[in-house]
Amino acid sequence: MTRSDGYIESMTAVIESDSTSAVEKRIERVYELPPMPELGRRILALQSDANAGAQQLAKIVQLDPSLAAQVIRYASSAFYGYRGRISNIHDAISRVLGYDLVLNLALGLAAARSFRIPDEGPLGLSRFWEHAILSAVLTQKIGACMPAARRPQPGFSYLCGLLHDFGVLLLGHLFLPEFRLLNKFAAANPDKTLVELEGRLLGMGGARDLLAMGHARIGAWLMEAWKMPEAIAVTLLEHHNPDYRGAHEVSVHLVQLSDLLLSRASDMPEPGELPQALLDILEVSPEQVLELAVQVSEQKADLLALSALAASAS
């Protein structure tokens, strides 16, 4: 696959750096990276098929009764407000959710099955999915407000929000003791960002090296190993970097702005407090994005019901 210049520049620090590559190789010799589930690979292949539609997607999702039930329950949820009865995947796609959303939602849910992490704590599975679903919805909403010429596909924005913290899942999956300690740090320091907490946590051996990489780089590494689209890997890598400029800056800064707004949900910032550089890149107004953040906050109860479905499927 041909790599864009922006992608090569971003991933150089992670994939091509001697030190980071050495860390990855050492970890791979001792620990087995979880593979992308077969269902996820089939959905990913469908994503690149320009001729695919609802019928082909429904056939793939129906191969997994549990995933099919999850998608139907999503379509039937109060958040989407459909008043009819949804009894099959094709109806969930064509009547309520749409092809793009179901494809990316199913991909995220299928991919997450590769991991086993504890449920408790601010980094546990339930809280992970709460943030992932809220971020996915808000990222999609902000993206839809962008000028048409730069606007990403809604399903792609949703997927970026859904996957952006997958590095946390991999950390917990490979290094459970260190993950538990990081989880305790997060509970004791709710005012600190995950990036700040990672810098304080001391591990041993491979765990120390992985923690030094940080969850953003870990997630990008996983996306590379799974051969996910380069835009997804770059978004995971750079979503804490306000200075990133490159081919995928829209998705990077959509997720970044969404994270900022969600972190201030209980104390929404004033329009003038939002980073102007982010707003300029996305070509959205502060009033627009704050209104969307309020909408998501008002819908939080319904969205948390969806996140509980996602956590139960993992």
PDB file of C-alpha atoms in Angstrom, residues 74-270:
ATOM      1  CA  TYR A  74     -28.421  -0.468  18.980  1.00  0.00           C
ATOM      2  CA  ALA A  75     -30.948   0.239  16.241  1.00  0.00           C
ATOM      3  CA  SER A  76     -33.796  -0.337  18.703  1.00  0.00           C
ATOM      4  CA  SER A  77     -32.336   1.929  21.398  1.00  0.00           C
ATOM      5  CA  ALA A  78     -33.948   5.121  22.611  1.00  0.00           C
ATOM      6  CA  PHE A  79     -30.993   7.143  21.297  1.00  0.00           C
ATOM      7  CA  TYR A  80     -31.930   6.502  17.658  1.00  0.00           C
ATOM      8  CA  GLY A  81     -35.642   6.985  18.293  1.00  0.00           C
ATOM      9  CA  TYR A  82     -36.973   4.533  15.716  1.00  0.00           C
ATOM     10  CA  ARG A  83     -40.586   3.719  16.574  1.00  0.00           C
ATOM     11  CA  GLY A  84     -40.947   0.573  14.493  1.00  0.00           C
ATOM     12  CA  ARG A  85     -39.769  -2.939  15.301  1.00  0.00           C
ATOM     13  CA  ILE A  86     -36.304  -4.005  14.167  1.00  0.00           C
ATOM     14  CA  SER A  87     -35.999  -7.765  13.862  1.00  0.00           C
ATOM     15  CA  ASN A  88     -33.057  -8.279  11.513  1.00  0.00           C
ATOM     16  CA  ILE A  89     -29.721  -6.775  10.528  1.00  0.00           C
ATOM     17  CA  HIS A  90     -30.850  -5.570   7.112  1.00  0.00           C
ATOM     18  CA  ASP A  91     -33.615  -3.481   8.696  1.00  0.00           C
ATOM     19  CA  ALA A  92     -31.177  -2.111  11.273  1.00  0.00           C
ATOM     20  CA  ILE A  93     -28.946  -0.939   8.428  1.00  0.00           C
ATOM     21  CA  SER A  94     -31.516   0.298   5.939  1.00  0.00           C
ATOM     22  CA  ARG A  95     -34.119   1.789   8.293  1.00  0.00           C
ATOM     23  CA  VAL A  96     -32.147   3.193  11.207  1.00  0.00           C
ATOM     24  CA  LEU A  97     -28.356   3.157  11.379  1.00  0.00           C
ATOM     25  CA  GLY A  98     -27.162   3.211   7.777  1.00  0.00           C
ATOM     26  CA  TYR A  99     -24.471   1.154   6.080  1.00  0.00           C
ATOM     27  CA  ASP A 100     -21.542   3.352   7.066  1.00  0.00           C
ATOM     28  CA  LEU A 101     -22.348   3.422  10.780  1.00  0.00           C
ATOM     29  CA  VAL A 102     -23.098  -0.303  11.073  1.00  0.00           C
ATOM     30  CA  LEU A 103     -19.896  -1.201   9.221  1.00  0.00           C
ATOM     31  CA  ASN A 104     -17.715   0.889  11.513  1.00  0.00           C
ATOM     32  CA  LEU A 105     -19.603   0.029  14.686  1.00  0.00           C
ATOM     33  CA  ALA A 106     -19.373  -3.687  13.903  1.00  0.00           C
ATOM     34  CA  LEU A 107     -15.665  -3.319  13.131  1.00  0.00           C
ATOM     35  CA  GLY A 108     -15.008  -1.628  16.477  1.00  0.00           C
ATOM     36  CA  LEU A 109     -17.065  -4.139  18.456  1.00  0.00           C
ATOM     37  CA  ALA A 110     -15.449  -7.101  16.705  1.00  0.00           C
ATOM     38  CA  ALA A 111     -11.926  -5.716  17.189  1.00  0.00           C
ATOM     39  CA  ALA A 112     -12.448  -5.124  20.908  1.00  0.00           C
ATOM     40  CA  ARG A 113     -13.132  -8.809  21.485  1.00  0.00           C
ATOM     41  CA  SER A 114      -9.398  -9.415  21.210  1.00  0.00           C
ATOM     42  CA  PHE A 115      -8.821  -7.946  24.674  1.00  0.00           C
ATOM     43  CA  ARG A 116      -9.496  -8.957  28.247  1.00  0.00           C
ATOM     44  CA  ILE A 117      -9.213  -6.189  30.831  1.00  0.00           C
ATOM     45  CA  PRO A 118     -10.855  -5.620  34.222  1.00  0.00           C
ATOM     46  CA  ASP A 119     -14.191  -3.858  34.369  1.00  0.00           C
ATOM     47  CA  GLU A 120     -13.618  -1.713  37.444  1.00  0.00           C
ATOM     48  CA  GLY A 121     -12.007   1.714  37.687  1.00  0.00           C
ATOM     49  CA  PRO A 122     -11.737   4.767  35.414  1.00  0.00           C
ATOM     50  CA  LEU A 123      -9.763   2.768  32.841  1.00  0.00           C
ATOM     51  CA  GLY A 124     -11.838  -0.400  33.153  1.00  0.00           C
ATOM     52  CA  LEU A 125     -13.932  -1.857  30.373  1.00  0.00           C
ATOM     53  CA  SER A 126     -17.198  -0.106  31.259  1.00  0.00           C
ATOM     54  CA  ARG A 127     -15.627   3.334  31.505  1.00  0.00           C
ATOM     55  CA  PHE A 128     -13.573   2.653  28.382  1.00  0.00           C
ATOM     56  CA  TRP A 129     -16.737   2.036  26.370  1.00  0.00           C
ATOM     57  CA  GLU A 130     -18.552   4.983  27.929  1.00  0.00           C
ATOM     58  CA  HIS A 131     -15.841   7.320  26.702  1.00  0.00           C
ATOM     59  CA  ALA A 132     -15.496   5.533  23.356  1.00  0.00           C
ATOM     60  CA  ILE A 133     -19.213   5.817  22.529  1.00  0.00           C
ATOM     61  CA  LEU A 134     -19.500   9.439  23.687  1.00  0.00           C
ATOM     62  CA  SER A 135     -16.380  10.332  21.713  1.00  0.00           C
ATOM     63  CA  ALA A 136     -17.602   8.497  18.609  1.00  0.00           C
ATOM     64  CA  VAL A 137     -20.933  10.331  18.608  1.00  0.00           C
ATOM     65  CA  LEU A 138     -19.474  13.784  19.336  1.00  0.00           C
ATOM     66  CA  THR A 139     -16.648  13.342  16.812  1.00  0.00           C
ATOM     67  CA  GLN A 140     -19.183  12.394  14.155  1.00  0.00           C
ATOM     68  CA  LYS A 141     -21.389  15.375  15.000  1.00  0.00           C
ATOM     69  CA  ILE A 142     -18.526  17.887  14.844  1.00  0.00           C
ATOM     70  CA  GLY A 143     -17.288  16.389  11.579  1.00  0.00           C
ATOM     71  CA  ALA A 144     -20.740  16.807  10.047  1.00  0.00           C
ATOM     72  CA  CYS A 145     -20.534  20.581  10.716  1.00  0.00           C
ATOM     73  CA  MET A 146     -17.359  21.019   8.722  1.00  0.00           C
ATOM     74  CA  PRO A 147     -17.429  22.513   5.203  1.00  0.00           C
ATOM     75  CA  ALA A 148     -18.374  19.872   2.635  1.00  0.00           C
ATOM     76  CA  ALA A 149     -14.997  20.024   0.877  1.00  0.00           C
ATOM     77  CA  ARG A 150     -13.111  18.884   4.011  1.00  0.00           C
ATOM     78  CA  ARG A 151     -15.824  16.939   5.794  1.00  0.00           C
ATOM     79  CA  PRO A 152     -14.902  13.295   6.562  1.00  0.00           C
ATOM     80  CA  GLN A 153     -17.330  10.442   6.049  1.00  0.00           C
ATOM     81  CA  PRO A 154     -19.586  10.249   9.135  1.00  0.00           C
ATOM     82  CA  GLY A 155     -18.820   6.581   9.723  1.00  0.00           C
ATOM     83  CA  PHE A 156     -15.085   7.240   9.566  1.00  0.00           C
ATOM     84  CA  SER A 157     -15.349  10.030  12.154  1.00  0.00           C
ATOM     85  CA  TYR A 158     -17.360   7.677  14.340  1.00  0.00           C
ATOM     86  CA  LEU A 159     -14.724   4.931  14.021  1.00  0.00           C
ATOM     87  CA  CYS A 160     -11.889   7.322  14.935  1.00  0.00           C
ATOM     88  CA  GLY A 161     -13.715   8.313  18.100  1.00  0.00           C
ATOM     89  CA  LEU A 162     -14.523   4.697  18.897  1.00  0.00           C
ATOM     90  CA  LEU A 163     -10.969   3.374  18.494  1.00  0.00           C
ATOM     91  CA  HIS A 164      -8.784   6.262  19.611  1.00  0.00           C
ATOM     92  CA  ASP A 165      -7.924   4.794  23.044  1.00  0.00           C
ATOM     93  CA  PHE A 166      -7.439   1.180  21.936  1.00  0.00           C
ATOM     94  CA  GLY A 167      -3.853   1.428  23.169  1.00  0.00           C
ATOM     95  CA  VAL A 168      -5.275   1.291  26.709  1.00  0.00           C
ATOM     96  CA  LEU A 169      -6.931  -2.041  25.911  1.00  0.00           C
ATOM     97  CA  LEU A 170      -3.670  -3.467  24.581  1.00  0.00           C
ATOM     98  CA  LEU A 171      -1.748  -2.278  27.637  1.00  0.00           C
ATOM     99  CA  GLY A 172      -4.254  -3.955  29.954  1.00  0.00           C
ATOM    100  CA  HIS A 173      -4.269  -7.110  27.858  1.00  0.00           C
ATOM    101  CA  LEU A 174      -0.482  -7.545  27.836  1.00  0.00           C
ATOM    102  CA  PHE A 175       0.497  -6.109  31.226  1.00  0.00           C
ATOM    103  CA  LEU A 176      -2.321  -6.548  33.712  1.00  0.00           C
ATOM    104  CA  PRO A 177      -0.401  -5.647  36.937  1.00  0.00           C
ATOM    105  CA  GLU A 178       0.842  -2.378  35.438  1.00  0.00           C
ATOM    106  CA  PHE A 179      -2.610  -1.671  34.052  1.00  0.00           C
ATOM    107  CA  ARG A 180      -4.152  -2.149  37.504  1.00  0.00           C
ATOM    108  CA  LEU A 181      -1.624   0.277  38.969  1.00  0.00           C
ATOM    109  CA  LEU A 182      -2.304   2.838  36.233  1.00  0.00           C
ATOM    110  CA  ASN A 183      -6.029   2.386  36.907  1.00  0.00           C
ATOM    111  CA  LYS A 184      -5.459   3.159  40.602  1.00  0.00           C
ATOM    112  CA  PHE A 185      -3.406   6.227  39.682  1.00  0.00           C
ATOM    113  CA  ALA A 186      -6.249   7.428  37.464  1.00  0.00           C
ATOM    114  CA  ALA A 187      -8.799   6.931  40.248  1.00  0.00           C
ATOM    115  CA  ALA A 188      -6.631   8.814  42.762  1.00  0.00           C
ATOM    116  CA  ASN A 189      -5.822  11.661  40.331  1.00  0.00           C
ATOM    117  CA  PRO A 190      -9.018  12.452  38.403  1.00  0.00           C
ATOM    118  CA  ASP A 191      -7.636  15.857  37.433  1.00  0.00           C
ATOM    119  CA  LYS A 192      -4.670  14.328  35.572  1.00  0.00           C
ATOM    120  CA  THR A 193      -4.718  13.229  31.957  1.00  0.00           C
ATOM    121  CA  LEU A 194      -3.848   9.680  30.987  1.00  0.00           C
ATOM    122  CA  VAL A 195      -0.708  10.965  29.258  1.00  0.00           C
ATOM    123  CA  GLU A 196       0.443  12.587  32.518  1.00  0.00           C
ATOM    124  CA  LEU A 197      -0.256   9.418  34.497  1.00  0.00           C
ATOM    125  CA  GLU A 198       1.615   7.200  32.039  1.00  0.00           C
ATOM    126  CA  GLY A 199       4.696   9.349  32.543  1.00  0.00           C
ATOM    127  CA  ARG A 200       4.607   8.701  36.296  1.00  0.00           C
ATOM    128  CA  LEU A 201       4.129   4.955  36.240  1.00  0.00           C
ATOM    129  CA  LEU A 202       7.281   2.882  36.559  1.00  0.00           C
ATOM    130  CA  GLY A 203       7.209  -0.658  35.217  1.00  0.00           C
ATOM    131  CA  MET A 204       9.720  -3.404  34.645  1.00  0.00           C
ATOM    132  CA  GLY A 205      11.049  -4.905  31.448  1.00  0.00           C
ATOM    133  CA  GLY A 206       8.654  -4.816  28.525  1.00  0.00           C
ATOM    134  CA  ALA A 207       5.965  -3.089  30.572  1.00  0.00           C
ATOM    135  CA  ARG A 208       8.318  -0.191  31.322  1.00  0.00           C
ATOM    136  CA  ASP A 209       9.153   0.146  27.641  1.00  0.00           C
ATOM    137  CA  LEU A 210       5.531  -0.057  26.558  1.00  0.00           C
ATOM    138  CA  LEU A 211       4.414   2.522  29.105  1.00  0.00           C
ATOM    139  CA  ALA A 212       7.171   4.835  27.920  1.00  0.00           C
ATOM    140  CA  MET A 213       5.657   4.615  24.434  1.00  0.00           C
ATOM    141  CA  GLY A 214       2.287   5.783  25.781  1.00  0.00           C
ATOM    142  CA  HIS A 215      -1.188   4.565  24.886  1.00  0.00           C
ATOM    143  CA  ALA A 216      -1.355   6.674  21.715  1.00  0.00           C
ATOM    144  CA  ARG A 217       1.751   5.062  20.226  1.00  0.00           C
ATOM    145  CA  ILE A 218       0.719   1.637  21.477  1.00  0.00           C
ATOM    146  CA  GLY A 219      -2.639   2.015  19.731  1.00  0.00           C
ATOM    147  CA  ALA A 220      -1.033   3.139  16.489  1.00  0.00           C
ATOM    148  CA  TRP A 221       1.323   0.160  16.619  1.00  0.00           C
ATOM    149  CA  LEU A 222      -1.649  -2.179  17.034  1.00  0.00           C
ATOM    150  CA  MET A 223      -3.479  -0.581  14.090  1.00  0.00           C
ATOM    151  CA  GLU A 224      -0.371  -1.095  11.967  1.00  0.00           C
ATOM    152  CA  ALA A 225      -0.157  -4.747  12.999  1.00  0.00           C
ATOM    153  CA  TRP A 226      -3.833  -5.185  12.103  1.00  0.00           C
ATOM    154  CA  LYS A 227      -3.322  -3.423   8.756  1.00  0.00           C
ATOM    155  CA  MET A 228      -6.006  -0.888   9.496  1.00  0.00           C
ATOM    156  CA  PRO A 229      -6.235   2.186   7.226  1.00  0.00           C
ATOM    157  CA  GLU A 230      -3.321   4.558   7.688  1.00  0.00           C
ATOM    158  CA  ALA A 231      -5.647   7.408   8.665  1.00  0.00           C
ATOM    159  CA  ILE A 232      -6.803   5.387  11.692  1.00  0.00           C
ATOM    160  CA  ALA A 233      -3.236   4.624  12.810  1.00  0.00           C
ATOM    161  CA  VAL A 234      -2.195   8.271  12.499  1.00  0.00           C
ATOM    162  CA  THR A 235      -5.280   9.442  14.371  1.00  0.00           C
ATOM    163  CA  LEU A 236      -4.509   7.125  17.275  1.00  0.00           C
ATOM    164  CA  LEU A 237      -0.861   8.168  17.274  1.00  0.00           C
ATOM    165  CA  GLU A 238      -1.407  11.921  17.178  1.00  0.00           C
ATOM    166  CA  HIS A 239      -4.675  12.493  19.038  1.00  0.00           C
ATOM    167  CA  HIS A 240      -2.860  14.125  21.973  1.00  0.00           C
ATOM    168  CA  ASN A 241      -0.624  16.255  19.741  1.00  0.00           C
ATOM    169  CA  PRO A 242      -2.090  19.751  19.143  1.00  0.00           C
ATOM    170  CA  ASP A 243       0.794  20.596  16.819  1.00  0.00           C
ATOM    171  CA  TYR A 244       0.196  17.784  14.327  1.00  0.00           C
ATOM    172  CA  ARG A 245      -0.182  18.974  10.746  1.00  0.00           C
ATOM    173  CA  GLY A 246      -0.400  16.554   7.872  1.00  0.00           C
ATOM    174  CA  ALA A 247      -2.586  14.470   5.627  1.00  0.00           C
ATOM    175  CA  HIS A 248      -4.826  13.300   8.461  1.00  0.00           C
ATOM    176  CA  GLU A 249      -5.066  16.446  10.546  1.00  0.00           C
ATOM    177  CA  VAL A 250      -8.861  16.587  10.281  1.00  0.00           C
ATOM    178  CA  SER A 251      -9.453  13.235  11.984  1.00  0.00           C
ATOM    179  CA  VAL A 252      -6.669  13.872  14.515  1.00  0.00           C
ATOM    180  CA  HIS A 253      -8.107  17.203  15.613  1.00  0.00           C
ATOM    181  CA  LEU A 254     -11.732  16.053  15.519  1.00  0.00           C
ATOM    182  CA  VAL A 255     -10.866  13.452  18.145  1.00  0.00           C
ATOM    183  CA  GLN A 256      -8.752  15.950  20.062  1.00  0.00           C
ATOM    184  CA  LEU A 257     -11.547  18.526  20.198  1.00  0.00           C
ATOM    185  CA  SER A 258     -14.072  15.868  21.152  1.00  0.00           C
ATOM    186  CA  ASP A 259     -11.837  14.700  24.022  1.00  0.00           C
ATOM    187  CA  LEU A 260     -11.445  18.268  25.244  1.00  0.00           C
ATOM    188  CA  LEU A 261     -15.189  18.898  25.258  1.00  0.00           C
ATOM    189  CA  LEU A 262     -15.977  15.611  26.977  1.00  0.00           C
ATOM    190  CA  SER A 263     -13.404  16.345  29.678  1.00  0.00           C
ATOM    191  CA  ARG A 264     -15.252  19.614  30.370  1.00  0.00           C
ATOM    192  CA  ALA A 265     -18.775  18.188  30.172  1.00  0.00           C
ATOM    193  CA  SER A 266     -19.606  19.154  33.776  1.00  0.00           C
ATOM    194  CA  ASP A 267     -18.090  22.625  33.365  1.00  0.00           C
ATOM    195  CA  MET A 268     -18.487  23.555  29.712  1.00  0.00           C
ATOM    196  CA  PRO A 269     -15.908  26.125  28.538  1.00  0.00           C
ATOM    197  CA  GLU A 270     -16.803  29.516  27.153  1.00  0.00           C
TER     198      GLU A 270
END
